[in-house]
XYZ file of C-alpha atoms in Angstrom:
420
model
C 17.978 -3.954 -9.091
C 14.235 -4.999 -9.711
C 15.847 -8.521 -12.056
C 17.895 -9.167 -8.753
C 14.745 -8.843 -6.135
C 11.867 -10.121 -8.586
C 13.526 -13.648 -9.319
C 14.040 -12.368 -12.943
C 11.141 -9.835 -13.411
C 8.751 -13.231 -13.055
C 6.105 -11.071 -11.228
C 3.326 -8.836 -12.486
C 4.583 -5.693 -11.582
C 8.294 -5.652 -13.692
C 7.556 -8.210 -16.060
C 8.172 -6.686 -19.689
C 4.881 -6.196 -21.283
C 3.769 -9.947 -23.114
C 2.077 -12.811 -23.177
C 3.168 -14.179 -19.868
C 2.815 -10.612 -18.259
C -1.148 -10.380 -19.755
C -1.892 -13.940 -17.910
C 0.303 -12.624 -14.304
C -2.429 -9.762 -14.466
C -5.474 -11.737 -15.411
C -4.711 -14.259 -12.458
C -4.594 -11.262 -10.016
C -7.660 -9.595 -11.401
C -10.036 -12.706 -12.171
C -8.874 -14.924 -9.019
C -6.986 -12.472 -6.097
C -8.904 -9.291 -6.218
C -12.468 -10.001 -7.417
C -15.500 -8.056 -5.397
C -15.751 -11.930 -3.743
C -12.895 -11.949 -2.523
C -12.791 -8.592 -1.204
C -15.477 -9.274 0.630
C -14.463 -12.200 2.030
C -11.710 -10.584 3.806
C -14.403 -8.375 5.574
C -14.205 -9.935 8.860
C -10.047 -9.809 8.196
C -10.418 -5.962 8.047
C -12.989 -5.410 10.863
C -10.417 -7.822 13.376
C -7.447 -5.805 12.484
C -9.441 -2.398 13.106
C -10.260 -3.917 16.179
C -7.242 -4.540 17.174
C -5.780 -1.009 15.968
C -8.287 0.541 18.144
C -7.291 -1.581 21.415
C -3.381 -0.658 20.879
C -4.438 2.657 21.241
C -7.045 2.475 23.638
C -3.945 1.024 25.764
C -1.942 4.183 25.433
C -5.479 7.134 26.005
C -4.446 10.023 27.608
C -0.377 9.298 26.684
C 1.925 10.187 23.267
C 1.428 7.197 20.879
C 3.382 6.470 17.825
C 0.601 5.827 15.661
C 3.196 5.448 12.499
C 4.055 2.299 14.262
C 0.267 1.074 14.796
C -0.814 2.155 11.257
C 2.423 -0.519 9.659
C 1.161 -2.927 12.147
C -2.425 -2.699 10.936
C -1.368 -2.667 7.401
C 1.267 -5.364 7.832
C -1.426 -7.642 9.632
C -4.025 -7.472 6.798
C -2.305 -7.873 3.764
C -0.516 -10.464 5.607
C -3.610 -12.565 6.487
C -5.004 -12.196 3.540
C -1.691 -13.205 1.772
C -0.790 -16.052 3.999
C -3.614 -16.972 5.790
C -4.294 -16.283 9.699
C -0.894 -17.695 10.610
C 0.517 -14.680 9.619
C 4.376 -15.631 9.543
C 5.469 -12.765 11.444
C 3.877 -9.508 9.450
C 0.908 -10.050 11.633
C 1.074 -7.050 14.743
C 1.459 -9.488 17.710
C 2.932 -8.988 21.030
C 6.361 -10.864 19.566
C 7.115 -7.920 17.507
C 8.298 -10.050 14.453
C 6.366 -7.299 12.332
C 9.069 -4.532 13.047
C 11.658 -6.960 11.956
C 10.147 -7.744 8.688
C 9.463 -4.109 8.336
C 13.021 -2.889 8.411
C 13.830 -6.010 5.822
C 10.862 -4.841 3.286
C 12.150 -1.004 3.837
C 15.631 -2.286 2.627
C 14.060 -3.680 -0.193
C 11.883 -0.698 -1.135
C 15.272 1.315 -0.749
C 17.380 -1.029 -3.202
C 14.305 -0.981 -6.007
C 14.667 2.925 -5.972
C 18.718 2.439 -5.754
C 20.587 2.686 -9.601
C 23.420 0.012 -9.576
C 27.081 1.389 -11.085
C 27.390 -2.008 -12.718
C 23.561 -0.606 -14.739
C 25.236 2.770 -15.631
C 28.941 1.823 -16.149
C 29.018 -2.050 -16.683
C 32.699 -1.817 -15.998
C 32.674 -0.431 -12.514
C 30.904 -3.223 -11.151
C 33.284 -3.155 -8.040
C 32.167 0.124 -6.927
C 28.782 -1.492 -6.262
C 30.839 -4.192 -4.209
C 32.720 -1.463 -2.561
C 29.515 0.327 -1.244
C 28.628 -2.368 0.271
C 25.038 -2.269 -2.414
C 26.041 -5.820 -3.791
C 26.009 -7.228 -0.041
C 22.786 -5.422 1.241
C 21.141 -6.639 -2.012
C 22.253 -10.083 -1.129
C 21.133 -10.186 2.105
C 17.507 -8.513 2.061
C 16.555 -10.609 -1.101
C 17.619 -13.952 0.970
C 15.765 -12.978 3.890
C 12.614 -12.057 1.940
C 13.270 -15.681 -0.229
C 13.472 -17.664 3.437
C 10.202 -15.742 4.255
C 8.375 -16.496 0.831
C 10.110 -20.557 0.782
C 8.569 -21.365 4.731
C 5.272 -20.098 3.579
C 5.010 -21.880 0.577
C 6.507 -24.750 1.877
C 3.863 -24.731 5.016
C 0.962 -24.412 2.540
C 2.339 -27.710 0.466
C 2.535 -29.393 3.730
C -1.106 -28.389 5.395
C -2.587 -29.672 1.601
C -0.336 -32.991 1.750
C -2.111 -33.335 5.088
C -5.622 -33.317 3.991
C -6.029 -29.870 5.264
C -6.104 -28.271 1.501
C -8.882 -25.526 1.483
C -11.600 -25.664 -1.092
C -13.346 -22.428 -2.719
C -15.063 -20.853 -5.449
C -18.387 -21.203 -3.690
C -19.918 -18.777 -0.599
C -17.365 -20.449 1.868
C -13.844 -20.016 -0.243
C -11.902 -19.565 2.803
C -8.434 -19.494 1.013
C -5.889 -17.195 1.177
C -3.695 -15.577 -2.122
C -1.064 -18.241 -1.457
C -3.808 -20.828 -1.911
C -5.611 -19.519 -4.980
C -2.105 -19.545 -6.430
C -1.225 -23.366 -5.400
C -4.247 -24.268 -6.848
C -3.901 -22.391 -10.152
C -0.350 -24.012 -10.342
C -1.722 -27.281 -10.624
C -4.612 -26.238 -13.308
C -2.188 -24.848 -16.454
C -4.760 -24.425 -18.507
C -6.669 -21.936 -16.415
C -3.886 -19.393 -16.665
C -3.608 -19.268 -20.110
C -1.079 -21.891 -20.426
C 1.458 -20.053 -18.286
C 3.069 -21.890 -15.675
C 3.022 -20.831 -12.141
C 5.735 -22.361 -10.970
C 7.113 -21.601 -7.288
C 8.491 -18.816 -8.388
C 6.726 -17.163 -10.129
C 4.225 -17.495 -6.812
C 6.976 -16.202 -4.671
C 7.572 -13.005 -7.155
C 3.344 -12.530 -7.442
C 3.725 -12.642 -3.574
C 5.884 -10.033 -3.330
C 3.995 -7.862 -5.032
C 1.363 -8.120 -2.998
C 3.039 -7.438 0.078
C 5.539 -4.989 -0.694
C 2.394 -2.783 -2.767
C -0.142 -3.427 -0.278
C 1.274 -2.913 2.836
C 3.459 0.712 2.129
C 0.677 2.432 0.207
C -1.956 1.378 3.004
C 0.223 2.480 5.900
C 1.745 5.821 4.138
C -1.492 6.879 3.060
C -3.393 6.166 6.407
C -0.196 8.383 7.646
C -0.911 11.277 5.569
C -4.253 11.731 5.585
C -4.154 11.737 9.704
C -1.514 14.509 9.527
C -3.415 16.515 7.119
C -6.751 16.643 9.112
C -4.748 17.420 12.404
C -3.128 20.753 10.282
C -6.761 21.319 9.278
C -8.806 20.893 12.601
C -11.778 22.416 11.574
C -12.065 19.323 8.536
C -11.158 16.646 10.790
C -14.395 18.006 13.210
C -16.397 18.143 10.331
C -15.245 14.067 9.291
C -15.458 13.320 13.036
C -19.322 14.484 12.904
C -19.878 12.693 9.388
C -18.817 9.382 10.980
C -20.511 9.617 14.495
C -23.816 10.412 12.762
C -23.830 7.806 10.404
C -22.642 5.438 13.055
C -25.787 3.062 14.552
C -23.576 1.412 16.483
C -21.097 1.271 18.747
C -18.312 0.586 16.466
C -17.604 1.511 12.909
C -18.451 -1.491 10.070
C -18.113 -1.534 6.409
C -21.491 -1.095 6.289
C -21.193 2.100 7.276
C -18.448 3.180 4.724
C -21.054 4.194 1.897
C -22.844 6.668 4.600
C -19.538 8.977 4.302
C -19.127 10.563 0.933
C -16.875 13.611 3.406
C -14.144 10.655 3.912
C -13.891 9.707 0.348
C -13.387 12.795 -0.852
C -10.323 13.431 2.004
C -8.768 10.348 1.252
C -8.888 11.208 -2.546
C -7.338 14.541 -1.580
C -5.008 13.314 0.357
C -4.215 11.041 -2.710
C -3.311 14.089 -4.607
C -0.917 15.537 -2.606
C 0.617 12.770 -1.536
C 0.376 9.795 -4.157
C 1.976 6.429 -2.473
C 4.309 6.157 -5.436
C 5.192 9.619 -6.587
C 7.073 8.597 -9.878
C 4.505 5.557 -10.422
C 6.143 2.480 -11.776
C 8.710 3.031 -15.109
C 7.421 2.443 -18.808
C 8.755 1.402 -21.359
C 7.729 2.705 -24.983
C 7.175 -0.224 -27.161
C 7.472 1.637 -30.600
C 9.485 4.814 -31.506
C 7.158 7.924 -31.158
C 6.818 11.904 -31.711
C 5.931 13.538 -28.482
C 5.623 17.104 -28.615
C 8.616 17.018 -30.920
C 10.699 15.168 -29.541
C 11.398 12.083 -31.040
C 11.230 8.697 -28.411
C 12.900 5.933 -29.311
C 11.856 2.165 -28.901
C 12.404 0.292 -25.544
C 13.367 4.097 -24.075
C 12.394 3.977 -20.336
C 9.731 6.440 -19.400
C 9.230 7.692 -15.384
C 5.860 9.371 -14.862
C 5.695 12.263 -12.214
C 2.255 11.847 -10.624
C 3.033 14.301 -7.662
C 3.645 16.991 -10.152
C 0.685 16.050 -12.041
C -1.721 16.218 -8.782
C 0.044 19.722 -8.081
C -0.369 21.616 -11.312
C -1.717 24.671 -11.008
C -2.898 24.632 -14.793
C -5.029 21.621 -13.973
C -5.872 22.520 -10.194
C -5.725 25.855 -9.699
C -3.776 28.608 -7.813
C -4.557 26.493 -4.656
C -3.304 23.260 -6.157
C -0.363 23.303 -2.898
C -3.284 23.503 -0.465
C -5.255 20.450 0.942
C -8.824 21.033 0.057
C -10.886 18.109 -0.375
C -14.247 20.221 -1.669
C -12.900 19.666 -4.823
C -13.377 16.221 -4.578
C -16.749 16.408 -2.573
C -18.387 18.974 -4.322
C -18.932 17.215 -8.447
C -19.892 14.189 -6.334
C -17.975 11.649 -7.832
C -16.614 9.168 -4.633
C -15.816 6.043 -6.472
C -12.458 5.065 -6.788
C -12.633 3.189 -9.670
C -12.792 5.941 -11.734
C -8.834 6.540 -10.644
C -6.613 6.003 -13.458
C -9.370 7.080 -16.599
C -8.825 10.864 -15.343
C -5.625 11.507 -16.455
C -5.210 14.377 -14.300
C -5.308 12.260 -10.882
C -3.107 8.913 -10.958
C -2.309 8.291 -7.644
C -2.294 4.296 -8.829
C -1.635 4.974 -12.285
C -3.806 4.007 -14.957
C -3.847 1.972 -18.624
C -2.552 -1.558 -18.576
C 0.356 -0.976 -15.815
C -2.534 0.517 -13.246
C -2.756 -1.085 -9.735
C -4.643 -4.083 -9.832
C -5.639 -3.698 -6.084
C -7.127 -0.275 -5.555
C -10.422 -2.097 -4.805
C -8.786 -4.287 -1.870
C -7.314 -1.873 -0.522
C -10.376 1.007 -0.528
C -11.992 -0.729 2.489
C -9.216 -1.185 4.733
C -8.086 2.315 4.286
C -11.792 4.227 5.145
C -12.546 1.336 7.606
C -9.266 2.038 9.360
C -9.343 5.953 9.256
C -13.507 6.460 9.777
C -12.666 3.782 13.730
C -9.680 6.216 14.424
C -11.774 9.800 14.055
C -14.794 8.251 15.645
C -13.628 6.641 18.617
C -10.930 9.172 18.849
C -9.735 12.813 19.078
C -6.200 13.455 18.052
C -3.377 16.151 18.712
C 0.073 16.684 18.530
C 1.782 16.907 21.755
C 4.619 19.350 22.472
C 7.251 19.167 24.963
C 7.124 21.617 28.027
C 9.291 22.283 30.872
C 8.547 21.889 34.252
C 5.335 21.367 35.284
C 3.263 18.116 36.144
C 2.473 17.117 32.611
C 5.496 16.786 29.848
C 3.799 18.232 27.126
C 1.138 19.927 25.949
C -1.524 19.960 22.617
C -2.350 23.280 22.265
C -2.648 24.797 18.838
C 0.495 22.143 17.427
C 0.686 20.903 14.414
C 2.542 18.336 12.422
C 5.672 18.613 10.863
C 5.154 17.708 7.055
C 8.611 17.280 5.795
C 9.012 14.242 3.914
C 11.616 11.652 3.221
C 12.420 10.923 -0.423
C 12.685 7.098 -1.566
C 10.095 4.776 -3.987
C 7.980 6.564 -1.612
C 7.525 9.633 0.241
C 6.389 9.178 3.763
C 7.104 11.718 6.738
C 10.095 12.482 7.833
C 9.273 11.990 11.595
C 7.049 9.474 13.049
C 3.128 10.561 13.851
C 3.436 10.980 17.804
C 0.012 11.927 18.448
C -1.901 11.920 21.762
C -5.354 10.165 21.521
C -8.292 11.297 23.761
C -11.217 9.019 23.585
C -14.301 10.008 22.558
C -17.253 10.211 24.053
C -14.647 11.351 27.178
């Protein structure tokens, strides 16, 4: 299915190990995820965080579907970094275009986690046709391909019209598509690997699917866990409200929030965005704890189980206890992947290269939501003036399984402005 949806695995995530994969990863790390480029999109993150707060304020005192707003925020940040300010329907605009595309990407992820019958028993390929899997895969890939074609065509048209963006300096205003097209025209910069249109589309798809889903899923789980532990939420709010000098949270405030970082890391331990990571493949015959593992064996790593292993995390491994990260003072995210007890974004050569890009957006959104609002869960009541109450309510933590593990039900909350 990955071969089908990712243009024959022309992307970086599913490409087989080799020279091409090494060069694609180098492009991503050296040109798209550099510290300078992360800082370059700081204004985008702050603008979208402000837009998120505006949407919440519009529903203050009433029940708000925070899950939908978090999807809009993460979609807008990723799409603006990837496509530019045009957004191409992935922004959180009033036309609701992001909702339709979110549905398409949801189907995309569902398909990625599906094993076609034709892969297991090739002569039963007709089963995929009868069940509709073949039709769904074709429709989803075509819809996403149309979006990517439109994005690339628009960027090329702008460049031909003399509006080509230049960069690599202090005023670098290129989005990711601009950077990829610049590299496509300078083959020597990517080690002789040609970044053609298909490779560009596959690389963009990696960013959209991985960046959007992991961001909103993490934000959702953090809020849910904090509401179920109100004392810890108040402690975090006190930290944020004491650290922020102005009337809103900025990225300059984030280094002063160690408790926030500990909360995020503990949430990643219990609810990793990709519970089974991406499949690996052994390069050679291997002996592992008395088992013979042949070369080219597909290996699935259960990071969800690793993060809840009582032998590593103690008898309270299933409980939300962010103090386990705050106590040792380790607040930096770049160490994730180096410690094999804690692998929310994988590790080694196949570890996620976009962690440093995602972290500021996650921290800024969470700090802003917790700084400006107090959050409660509404519970319906019969009769009376107001149809719900918020006294002592908890979030239902039931999960829906898939390529990523999310809350089964939307996060329906009441936001009370602070100060009142």
